[in-house]
CSV table of N, CA and C in Angstrom, one decimal:
chain,number,residue,atom,x,y,z
Z,104,LEU,N,8.4,-17.5,-9.2
Z,104,LEU,CA,9.2,-16.4,-9.4
Z,104,LEU,C,9.6,-15.7,-8.0
Z,105,PHE,N,8.6,-15.6,-7.1
Z,105,PHE,CA,8.9,-15.0,-5.8
Z,105,PHE,C,9.9,-15.8,-5.0
Z,106,GLN,N,9.6,-17.1,-5.0
Z,106,GLN,CA,10.5,-18.0,-4.3
Z,106,GLN,C,11.9,-18.0,-4.9
Z,107,GLU,N,12.0,-17.9,-6.2
Z,107,GLU,CA,13.3,-17.8,-6.9
Z,107,GLU,C,14.1,-16.6,-6.4
Z,108,LEU,N,13.4,-15.5,-6.2
Z,108,LEU,CA,14.0,-14.2,-5.8
Z,108,LEU,C,14.1,-14.1,-4.3
Z,109,GLY,N,13.6,-15.1,-3.5
Z,109,GLY,CA,13.7,-15.0,-2.1
Z,109,GLY,C,12.7,-14.0,-1.5
Z,110,LEU,N,11.6,-13.8,-2.2
Z,110,LEU,CA,10.6,-12.8,-1.7
Z,110,LEU,C,9.4,-13.5,-1.2
Z,111,GLN,N,8.7,-13.0,-0.2
Z,111,GLN,CA,7.4,-13.5,0.2
Z,111,GLN,C,6.4,-12.5,-0.3
Z,112,PRO,N,5.5,-12.9,-1.2
Z,112,PRO,CA,4.5,-12.0,-1.7
Z,112,PRO,C,3.4,-11.8,-0.7
Z,113,THR,N,2.8,-10.7,-0.7
Z,113,THR,CA,1.6,-10.4,0.2
Z,113,THR,C,0.4,-10.1,-0.6
Z,114,LEU,N,-0.7,-10.7,-0.3
Z,114,LEU,CA,-2.0,-10.4,-0.9
Z,114,LEU,C,-2.9,-9.9,0.1
Z,115,PHE,N,-3.5,-8.7,-0.2
Z,115,PHE,CA,-4.5,-8.1,0.7
Z,115,PHE,C,-5.9,-8.5,0.3
Z,116,VAL,N,-6.6,-9.1,1.2
Z,116,VAL,CA,-7.9,-9.8,0.9
Z,116,VAL,C,-9.0,-9.0,1.4
Z,117,CYS,N,-10.0,-8.8,0.6
Z,117,CYS,CA,-11.3,-8.2,1.0
Z,117,CYS,C,-12.2,-9.5,1.4
Z,118,ALA,N,-12.3,-9.7,2.7
Z,118,ALA,CA,-12.9,-10.9,3.2
Z,118,ALA,C,-14.3,-11.2,2.7
Z,119,GLY,N,-15.1,-10.2,2.6
Z,119,GLY,CA,-16.5,-10.3,2.2
Z,119,GLY,C,-16.7,-10.5,0.7
Z,120,LEU,N,-15.6,-10.3,0.0
Z,120,LEU,CA,-15.7,-10.5,-1.5
Z,120,LEU,C,-15.1,-11.8,-2.0
Z,121,ALA,N,-14.5,-12.5,-1.1
Z,121,ALA,CA,-13.8,-13.8,-1.5
Z,121,ALA,C,-14.8,-14.7,-2.2
Z,122,GLY,N,-14.4,-15.1,-3.4
Z,122,GLY,CA,-15.2,-16.0,-4.2
Z,122,GLY,C,-16.3,-15.3,-5.0
Z,123,GLY,N,-16.4,-14.0,-4.8
Z,123,GLY,CA,-17.5,-13.2,-5.5
Z,123,GLY,C,-16.9,-12.4,-6.7
Z,124,TRP,N,-17.4,-11.2,-6.8
Z,124,TRP,CA,-17.0,-10.3,-7.9
Z,124,TRP,C,-16.6,-9.0,-7.3
Z,125,ASN,N,-15.6,-8.4,-8.0
Z,125,ASN,CA,-15.1,-7.1,-7.5
Z,125,ASN,C,-16.2,-6.0,-7.7
Z,126,SER,N,-16.1,-5.0,-6.9
Z,126,SER,CA,-17.0,-3.9,-7.1
Z,126,SER,C,-16.3,-2.6,-7.3
Z,127,TRP,N,-15.0,-2.5,-7.2
Z,127,TRP,CA,-14.3,-1.3,-7.2
Z,127,TRP,C,-13.9,-0.9,-8.6
Z,128,SER,N,-13.9,-1.8,-9.6
Z,128,SER,CA,-13.4,-1.5,-10.9
Z,128,SER,C,-14.6,-1.2,-11.9
Z,129,ARG,N,-15.8,-1.3,-11.5
Z,129,ARG,CA,-16.9,-1.1,-12.4
Z,129,ARG,C,-16.8,0.3,-13.2
Z,130,ARG,N,-16.3,1.3,-12.4
Z,130,ARG,CA,-16.2,2.6,-13.1
Z,130,ARG,C,-15.3,2.6,-14.3
Z,131,ALA,N,-14.3,1.7,-14.2
Z,131,ALA,CA,-13.4,1.6,-15.3
Z,131,ALA,C,-13.8,0.6,-16.4
Z,132,GLY,N,-15.0,0.0,-16.2
Z,132,GLY,CA,-15.6,-0.9,-17.2
Z,132,GLY,C,-15.1,-2.3,-17.0
Z,133,PHE,N,-14.5,-2.7,-15.9
Z,133,PHE,CA,-13.9,-4.0,-15.7
Z,133,PHE,C,-14.6,-4.6,-14.5
Z,134,ARG,N,-15.1,-5.8,-14.6
Z,134,ARG,CA,-15.7,-6.6,-13.5
Z,134,ARG,C,-15.1,-7.9,-13.5
Z,135,GLY,N,-14.4,-8.3,-12.4
Z,135,GLY,CA,-13.7,-9.5,-12.4
Z,135,GLY,C,-14.0,-10.4,-11.2
Z,136,GLU,N,-13.8,-11.7,-11.3
Z,136,GLU,CA,-14.0,-12.6,-10.2
Z,136,GLU,C,-12.9,-12.5,-9.2
Z,137,VAL,N,-13.3,-12.5,-8.0
Z,137,VAL,CA,-12.3,-12.4,-6.9
Z,137,VAL,C,-12.0,-13.8,-6.4
Z,138,MET,N,-10.7,-14.0,-6.1
Z,138,MET,CA,-10.2,-15.3,-5.6
Z,138,MET,C,-11.0,-15.8,-4.5
Z,139,GLY,N,-11.3,-17.1,-4.5
Z,139,GLY,CA,-12.1,-17.7,-3.4
Z,139,GLY,C,-11.2,-18.3,-2.3
Z,140,VAL,N,-11.9,-18.9,-1.3
Z,140,VAL,CA,-11.2,-19.4,-0.1
Z,140,VAL,C,-10.2,-20.5,-0.5
Z,141,ARG,N,-10.6,-21.5,-1.4
Z,141,ARG,CA,-9.8,-22.6,-1.8
Z,141,ARG,C,-8.5,-22.0,-2.4
Z,142,ASN,N,-8.6,-21.1,-3.3
Z,142,ASN,CA,-7.4,-20.5,-3.9
Z,142,ASN,C,-6.5,-19.7,-2.9
Z,143,LEU,N,-7.2,-19.0,-2.0
Z,143,LEU,CA,-6.4,-18.3,-0.9
Z,143,LEU,C,-5.7,-19.3,0.0
Z,144,ARG,N,-6.3,-20.4,0.3
Z,144,ARG,CA,-5.6,-21.4,1.1
Z,144,ARG,C,-4.4,-22.0,0.3
Z,145,GLU,N,-4.5,-22.2,-1.0
Z,145,GLU,CA,-3.4,-22.7,-1.8
Z,145,GLU,C,-2.3,-21.7,-1.8
Z,146,LEU,N,-2.6,-20.4,-1.9
Z,146,LEU,CA,-1.5,-19.4,-1.9
Z,146,LEU,C,-0.8,-19.4,-0.6
Z,147,ARG,N,-1.6,-19.5,0.5
Z,147,ARG,CA,-1.0,-19.5,1.8
Z,147,ARG,C,-0.1,-20.7,2.0
Z,148,GLY,N,-0.5,-21.9,1.5
Z,148,GLY,CA,0.3,-23.1,1.5
Z,148,GLY,C,1.6,-22.9,0.7
Z,149,ALA,N,1.5,-22.1,-0.3
Z,149,ALA,CA,2.7,-21.8,-1.2
Z,149,ALA,C,3.6,-20.7,-0.6
Z,150,GLY,N,3.3,-20.2,0.6
Z,150,GLY,CA,4.2,-19.3,1.2
Z,150,GLY,C,3.7,-17.8,1.1
Z,151,TRP,N,2.6,-17.6,0.5
Z,151,TRP,CA,2.1,-16.2,0.4
Z,151,TRP,C,1.6,-15.7,1.8
Z,152,ASP,N,1.8,-14.4,2.1
Z,152,ASP,CA,1.4,-13.7,3.2
Z,152,ASP,C,0.0,-13.1,2.9
Z,153,LEU,N,-1.1,-13.5,3.6
Z,153,LEU,CA,-2.4,-13.0,3.4
Z,153,LEU,C,-2.8,-12.0,4.5
Z,154,GLN,N,-3.1,-10.8,4.1
Z,154,GLN,CA,-3.5,-9.8,5.0
Z,154,GLN,C,-4.8,-9.1,4.7
Z,155,CYS,N,-5.3,-8.2,5.5
Z,155,CYS,CA,-6.7,-7.7,5.4
Z,155,CYS,C,-6.7,-6.4,4.6
Z,156,HIS,N,-7.8,-6.4,3.8
Z,156,HIS,CA,-8.1,-5.2,3.0
Z,156,HIS,C,-9.5,-4.7,3.2
Z,157,GLY,N,-10.1,-5.0,4.4
Z,157,GLY,CA,-11.4,-4.7,4.7
Z,157,GLY,C,-12.4,-5.8,4.3
Z,158,TRP,N,-13.7,-5.5,4.5
Z,158,TRP,CA,-14.7,-6.5,4.2
Z,158,TRP,C,-15.1,-6.5,2.7
Z,159,ASP,N,-15.5,-5.3,2.2
Z,159,ASP,CA,-16.1,-5.2,0.9
Z,159,ASP,C,-15.5,-4.1,0.0
Z,160,HIS,N,-14.3,-3.6,0.4
Z,160,HIS,CA,-13.5,-2.6,-0.3
Z,160,HIS,C,-14.2,-1.2,-0.3
Z,161,ARG,N,-15.1,-1.0,0.7
Z,161,ARG,CA,-15.6,0.4,0.9
Z,161,ARG,C,-14.5,1.2,1.6
Z,162,SER,N,-14.5,2.5,1.2
Z,162,SER,CA,-13.6,3.4,1.9
Z,162,SER,C,-13.8,3.4,3.4
Z,163,MET,N,-12.7,3.5,4.2
Z,163,MET,CA,-12.9,3.5,5.6
Z,163,MET,C,-12.9,4.9,6.2
Z,164,ALA,N,-12.5,5.9,5.4
Z,164,ALA,CA,-12.6,7.3,5.8
Z,164,ALA,C,-14.0,7.8,5.9
Z,165,GLY,N,-14.3,8.6,6.9
Z,165,GLY,CA,-15.6,9.2,7.0
Z,165,GLY,C,-16.6,8.3,7.7
Z,166,ARG,N,-16.3,7.2,8.2
Z,166,ARG,CA,-17.2,6.3,8.8
Z,166,ARG,C,-17.2,6.4,10.3
Z,167,GLU,N,-18.3,6.0,10.9
Z,167,GLU,CA,-18.4,6.1,12.4
Z,167,GLU,C,-17.5,5.0,13.0
Z,168,ALA,N,-17.0,5.2,14.1
Z,168,ALA,CA,-16.1,4.3,14.8
Z,168,ALA,C,-16.8,2.9,15.0
Z,169,ASP,N,-18.0,2.9,15.5
Z,169,ASP,CA,-18.7,1.6,15.7
Z,169,ASP,C,-18.9,0.8,14.4
Z,170,ASP,N,-19.2,1.5,13.3
Z,170,ASP,CA,-19.4,0.8,12.1
Z,170,ASP,C,-18.1,0.2,11.6
Z,171,LEU,N,-17.0,1.0,11.7
Z,171,LEU,CA,-15.7,0.6,11.2
Z,171,LEU,C,-15.2,-0.6,12.1
Z,172,ASP,N,-15.3,-0.4,13.4
Z,172,ASP,CA,-14.8,-1.5,14.3
Z,172,ASP,C,-15.6,-2.8,14.0
Z,173,ALA,N,-16.9,-2.7,13.8
Z,173,ALA,CA,-17.7,-3.9,13.5
Z,173,ALA,C,-17.2,-4.6,12.2
Z,174,GLU,N,-16.8,-3.8,11.2
Z,174,GLU,CA,-16.3,-4.4,10.0
Z,174,GLU,C,-14.9,-5.1,10.2
Z,175,LEU,N,-14.1,-4.4,11.0
Z,175,LEU,CA,-12.8,-5.0,11.3
Z,175,LEU,C,-12.9,-6.3,12.1
Z,176,VAL,N,-13.8,-6.4,13.0
Z,176,VAL,CA,-14.0,-7.6,13.8
Z,176,VAL,C,-14.5,-8.7,12.9
Z,177,ARG,N,-15.4,-8.3,12.0
Z,177,ARG,CA,-16.0,-9.3,11.0
Z,177,ARG,C,-14.9,-9.9,10.2
Z,178,CYS,N,-14.0,-9.0,9.7
Z,178,CYS,CA,-12.9,-9.4,8.9
Z,178,CYS,C,-12.0,-10.4,9.7
Z,179,LEU,N,-11.6,-10.1,10.9
Z,179,LEU,CA,-10.7,-10.9,11.7
Z,179,LEU,C,-11.4,-12.3,12.0
Z,180,ASP,N,-12.7,-12.3,12.2
Z,180,ASP,CA,-13.4,-13.5,12.4
Z,180,ASP,C,-13.4,-14.4,11.2
Z,181,TRP,N,-13.6,-13.8,10.0
Z,181,TRP,CA,-13.5,-14.5,8.7
Z,181,TRP,C,-12.2,-15.1,8.5
Z,182,PHE,N,-11.1,-14.3,8.7
Z,182,PHE,CA,-9.8,-14.9,8.5
Z,182,PHE,C,-9.5,-16.0,9.4
Z,183,ALA,N,-9.9,-16.0,10.7
Z,183,ALA,CA,-9.7,-17.1,11.6
Z,183,ALA,C,-10.5,-18.3,11.2
Z,184,ASP,N,-11.8,-18.1,10.8
Z,184,ASP,CA,-12.7,-19.2,10.4
Z,184,ASP,C,-12.3,-19.9,9.1
Z,185,GLU,N,-12.0,-19.1,8.1
Z,185,GLU,CA,-11.8,-19.6,6.8
Z,185,GLU,C,-10.3,-19.9,6.4
Z,186,LEU,N,-9.4,-19.2,7.0
Z,186,LEU,CA,-8.0,-19.3,6.7
Z,186,LEU,C,-7.1,-19.7,7.9
Z,187,SER,N,-7.7,-19.8,9.0
Z,187,SER,CA,-7.0,-20.1,10.2
Z,187,SER,C,-5.8,-19.3,10.5
Z,188,LEU,N,-6.0,-18.0,10.3
Z,188,LEU,CA,-4.9,-17.0,10.6
Z,188,LEU,C,-5.4,-15.7,11.1
Z,189,ARG,N,-4.5,-14.9,11.7
Z,189,ARG,CA,-4.9,-13.6,12.1
Z,189,ARG,C,-4.0,-12.6,11.5
Z,190,PRO,N,-4.6,-11.8,10.5
Z,190,PRO,CA,-3.7,-10.8,9.9
Z,190,PRO,C,-3.3,-9.7,10.8
Z,191,ASP,N,-2.1,-9.2,10.6
Z,191,ASP,CA,-1.7,-8.1,11.5
Z,191,ASP,C,-1.5,-6.8,10.7
Z,192,VAL,N,-1.8,-6.8,9.4
Z,192,VAL,CA,-1.7,-5.6,8.6
Z,192,VAL,C,-3.0,-5.4,7.9
Z,193,LEU,N,-3.4,-4.1,7.9
Z,193,LEU,CA,-4.6,-3.7,7.2
Z,193,LEU,C,-4.2,-2.7,6.1
Z,194,ALA,N,-4.6,-3.0,4.9
Z,194,ALA,CA,-4.3,-2.0,3.8
Z,194,ALA,C,-5.7,-1.3,3.6
Z,195,TYR,N,-5.7,0.0,3.7
Z,195,TYR,CA,-6.9,0.8,3.6
Z,195,TYR,C,-7.4,0.8,2.2
Z,196,PRO,N,-8.7,0.4,1.9
Z,196,PRO,CA,-9.2,0.5,0.6
Z,196,PRO,C,-9.0,1.9,0.0
Z,197,PHE,N,-8.6,2.0,-1.2
Z,197,PHE,CA,-8.3,3.3,-1.9
Z,197,PHE,C,-7.3,4.1,-1.2
Z,198,GLY,N,-6.7,3.6,-0.1
Z,198,GLY,CA,-5.7,4.4,0.6
Z,198,GLY,C,-6.3,5.5,1.5
Z,199,ASP,N,-7.7,5.4,1.6
Z,199,ASP,CA,-8.4,6.4,2.3
Z,199,ASP,C,-8.4,6.1,3.8
Z,200,LEU,N,-8.0,7.1,4.6
Z,200,LEU,CA,-8.0,7.0,6.0
Z,200,LEU,C,-8.2,8.4,6.7
Z,201,ASP,N,-8.6,8.4,7.9
Z,201,ASP,CA,-8.7,9.6,8.7
Z,201,ASP,C,-8.4,9.2,10.1
Z,202,ALA,N,-8.5,10.1,11.1
Z,202,ALA,CA,-8.2,9.8,12.5
Z,202,ALA,C,-9.0,8.7,13.0
Z,203,VAL,N,-10.3,8.6,12.7
Z,203,VAL,CA,-11.1,7.5,13.2
Z,203,VAL,C,-10.6,6.1,12.7
Z,204,THR,N,-10.3,6.1,11.4
Z,204,THR,CA,-9.8,4.9,10.7
Z,204,THR,C,-8.5,4.4,11.4
Z,205,VAL,N,-7.6,5.3,11.6
Z,205,VAL,CA,-6.3,5.0,12.3
Z,205,VAL,C,-6.5,4.5,13.7
Z,206,ALA,N,-7.4,5.2,14.4
Z,206,ALA,CA,-7.7,4.7,15.8
Z,206,ALA,C,-8.3,3.4,15.9
Z,207,CYS,N,-9.3,3.1,15.0
Z,207,CYS,CA,-10.0,1.8,15.1
Z,207,CYS,C,-9.0,0.7,14.6
Z,208,SER,N,-8.3,0.9,13.5
Z,208,SER,CA,-7.4,-0.1,13.0
Z,208,SER,C,-6.3,-0.4,13.9
Z,209,GLY,N,-5.8,0.7,14.7
Z,209,GLY,CA,-4.7,0.5,15.6
Z,209,GLY,C,-5.0,-0.4,16.7
Z,210,HIS,N,-6.3,-0.6,17.1
Z,210,HIS,CA,-6.7,-1.5,18.1
Z,210,HIS,C,-6.7,-2.9,17.7
Z,211,ARG,N,-6.8,-3.2,16.3
Z,211,ARG,CA,-6.9,-4.5,15.8
Z,211,ARG,C,-5.7,-5.0,15.0
Z,212,PHE,N,-4.9,-4.1,14.5
Z,212,PHE,CA,-3.8,-4.5,13.6
Z,212,PHE,C,-2.5,-3.8,14.1
Z,213,GLN,N,-1.4,-4.5,13.8
Z,213,GLN,CA,-0.1,-3.9,14.1
Z,213,GLN,C,0.3,-2.8,13.2
Z,214,ARG,N,-0.1,-2.9,11.9
Z,214,ARG,CA,0.3,-1.9,10.9
Z,214,ARG,C,-0.9,-1.6,10.0
Z,215,GLY,N,-1.0,-0.4,9.5
Z,215,GLY,CA,-1.9,0.0,8.5
Z,215,GLY,C,-1.2,0.6,7.3
Z,216,LEU,N,-1.6,0.3,6.1
Z,216,LEU,CA,-0.9,0.8,4.9
Z,216,LEU,C,-1.9,1.6,4.0
Z,217,ALA,N,-1.4,2.6,3.4
Z,217,ALA,CA,-2.2,3.4,2.4
Z,217,ALA,C,-1.3,3.5,1.2
Z,218,VAL,N,-1.9,3.9,0.1
Z,218,VAL,CA,-1.1,4.1,-1.1
Z,218,VAL,C,-0.8,5.6,-1.3
Z,219,GLU,N,0.2,5.9,-2.1
Z,219,GLU,CA,0.5,7.3,-2.3
Z,219,GLU,C,-0.4,7.8,-3.4
Z,220,PRO,N,-0.8,9.1,-3.4
Z,220,PRO,CA,-0.5,10.1,-2.3
Z,220,PRO,C,-1.5,9.9,-1.2
Z,221,ILE,N,-1.1,10.3,0.0
Z,221,ILE,CA,-2.0,10.2,1.2
Z,221,ILE,C,-2.4,11.6,1.6
Z,222,ALA,N,-3.7,11.7,2.0
Z,222,ALA,CA,-4.2,13.0,2.4
Z,222,ALA,C,-4.1,13.2,3.9
Z,223,GLY,N,-4.1,14.4,4.3
Z,223,GLY,CA,-4.1,14.7,5.8
Z,223,GLY,C,-2.7,14.7,6.4
Z,224,ASP,N,-2.6,14.8,7.7
Z,224,ASP,CA,-1.4,14.9,8.4
Z,224,ASP,C,-0.9,13.5,8.9
Z,225,PHE,N,-0.8,12.6,8.1
Z,225,PHE,CA,-0.4,11.3,8.5
Z,225,PHE,C,1.0,11.0,8.0
Z,226,SER,N,1.7,10.2,8.8
Z,226,SER,CA,3.1,9.9,8.6
Z,226,SER,C,3.3,9.2,7.2
Z,227,PRO,N,4.4,9.6,6.5
Z,227,PRO,CA,4.7,8.9,5.2
Z,227,PRO,C,5.0,7.5,5.4
Z,228,GLU,N,5.3,7.0,6.6
Z,228,GLU,CA,5.6,5.6,6.8
Z,228,GLU,C,4.4,4.8,6.7
Z,229,LEU,N,3.2,5.4,6.6
Z,229,LEU,CA,1.9,4.6,6.4
Z,229,LEU,C,1.7,4.3,5.0
Z,230,THR,N,2.5,4.9,4.1
Z,230,THR,CA,2.2,4.8,2.6
Z,230,THR,C,3.2,3.8,2.0
Z,231,VAL,N,2.8,3.2,1.0
Z,231,VAL,CA,3.6,2.3,0.1
Z,231,VAL,C,3.3,2.7,-1.3
Z,232,PRO,N,4.2,2.5,-2.2
Z,232,PRO,CA,3.9,2.8,-3.6
Z,232,PRO,C,2.9,1.7,-4.2
Z,233,ARG,N,2.0,2.1,-5.0
Z,233,ARG,CA,1.1,1.2,-5.7
Z,233,ARG,C,1.8,0.5,-6.8
Z,234,ILE,N,1.8,-0.8,-6.9
Z,234,ILE,CA,2.4,-1.5,-8.0
Z,234,ILE,C,1.3,-2.4,-8.6
Z,235,SER,N,1.1,-2.3,-9.9
Z,235,SER,CA,0.1,-3.1,-10.5
Z,235,SER,C,0.4,-4.6,-10.5
Z,236,CYS,N,-0.5,-5.4,-10.2
Z,236,CYS,CA,-0.3,-6.9,-10.1
Z,236,CYS,C,0.0,-7.4,-11.6
Z,237,VAL,N,-0.5,-6.7,-12.6
Z,237,VAL,CA,-0.3,-7.1,-13.9
Z,237,VAL,C,1.2,-6.9,-14.3
Z,238,ASP,N,1.7,-5.8,-13.8
Z,238,ASP,CA,3.2,-5.5,-14.1
Z,238,ASP,C,4.1,-6.4,-13.3
Z,239,VAL,N,3.7,-6.8,-12.1
Z,239,VAL,CA,4.5,-7.6,-11.3
Z,239,VAL,C,4.7,-9.0,-11.9
Z,240,MET,N,3.7,-9.4,-12.7
Z,240,MET,CA,3.7,-10.7,-13.3
Z,240,MET,C,4.8,-10.7,-14.4
Z,241,GLN,N,5.2,-9.6,-14.9
Z,241,GLN,CA,6.2,-9.5,-15.9
Z,241,GLN,C,7.6,-9.6,-15.3
Z,242,ARG,N,8.2,-10.7,-15.4
Z,242,ARG,CA,9.5,-11.0,-14.8
Z,242,ARG,C,10.5,-9.9,-15.0
Z,243,GLN,N,10.7,-9.4,-16.2
Z,243,GLN,CA,11.7,-8.4,-16.4
Z,243,GLN,C,11.4,-7.1,-15.6
Z,244,TRP,N,10.2,-6.8,-15.6
Z,244,TRP,CA,9.8,-5.6,-14.9
Z,244,TRP,C,10.2,-5.7,-13.4
Z,245,LEU,N,9.9,-6.8,-12.8
Z,245,LEU,CA,10.2,-7.1,-11.4
Z,245,LEU,C,11.7,-7.1,-11.2
Z,246,LEU,N,12.5,-7.8,-12.0
Z,246,LEU,CA,13.9,-7.9,-11.9
Z,246,LEU,C,14.6,-6.5,-12.0
Z,247,GLU,N,14.1,-5.7,-12.8
Z,247,GLU,CA,14.6,-4.3,-12.9
Z,247,GLU,C,14.4,-3.5,-11.7
Z,248,ARG,N,13.4,-3.8,-10.9
Z,248,ARG,CA,13.1,-3.0,-9.7
Z,248,ARG,C,13.5,-3.6,-8.4
Z,249,VAL,N,14.0,-4.8,-8.4
Z,249,VAL,CA,14.4,-5.5,-7.1
Z,249,VAL,C,15.9,-5.6,-7.2
Z,250,ALA,N,16.5,-5.1,-6.1
Z,250,ALA,CA,18.0,-5.2,-6.0
Z,250,ALA,C,18.3,-6.6,-5.6
Z,251,ILE,N,18.9,-7.4,-6.4
Z,251,ILE,CA,19.3,-8.7,-6.0
Z,251,ILE,C,20.8,-8.8,-5.8
Z,252,SER,N,21.2,-9.3,-4.6
Z,252,SER,CA,22.6,-9.3,-4.3
Z,252,SER,C,23.1,-10.7,-4.5
């Protein structure tokens, strides 16, 4: 579908959870298997853009700079070792960020993304609307929202 529309999909990967189980949806009563390295390599081979979403989906806001920087380095090392790529975009888990998060990620990534709404005095250019992957799979939903010329 994406190729047909001329779009390159992006998947934000929690490096430390690849091939494991999600931890962020337990509160909602859902626990799902997270895509593994083999599947991520297949997506990359099919033209998907793979980017970073942290190590284990913990919020990055409120953390010490040393702790956060160590996580980001660990993520970049994993991407290089497992997928032979260097992501340049970081999507902040839960959209949570603060000045320390922005400073640390700014040393390692070209762009950082949060989801709306965003707290604090940060630029709206850092935010993107959240779109459910379940909805994106529905062709009509996507076609109604993408301007095709």
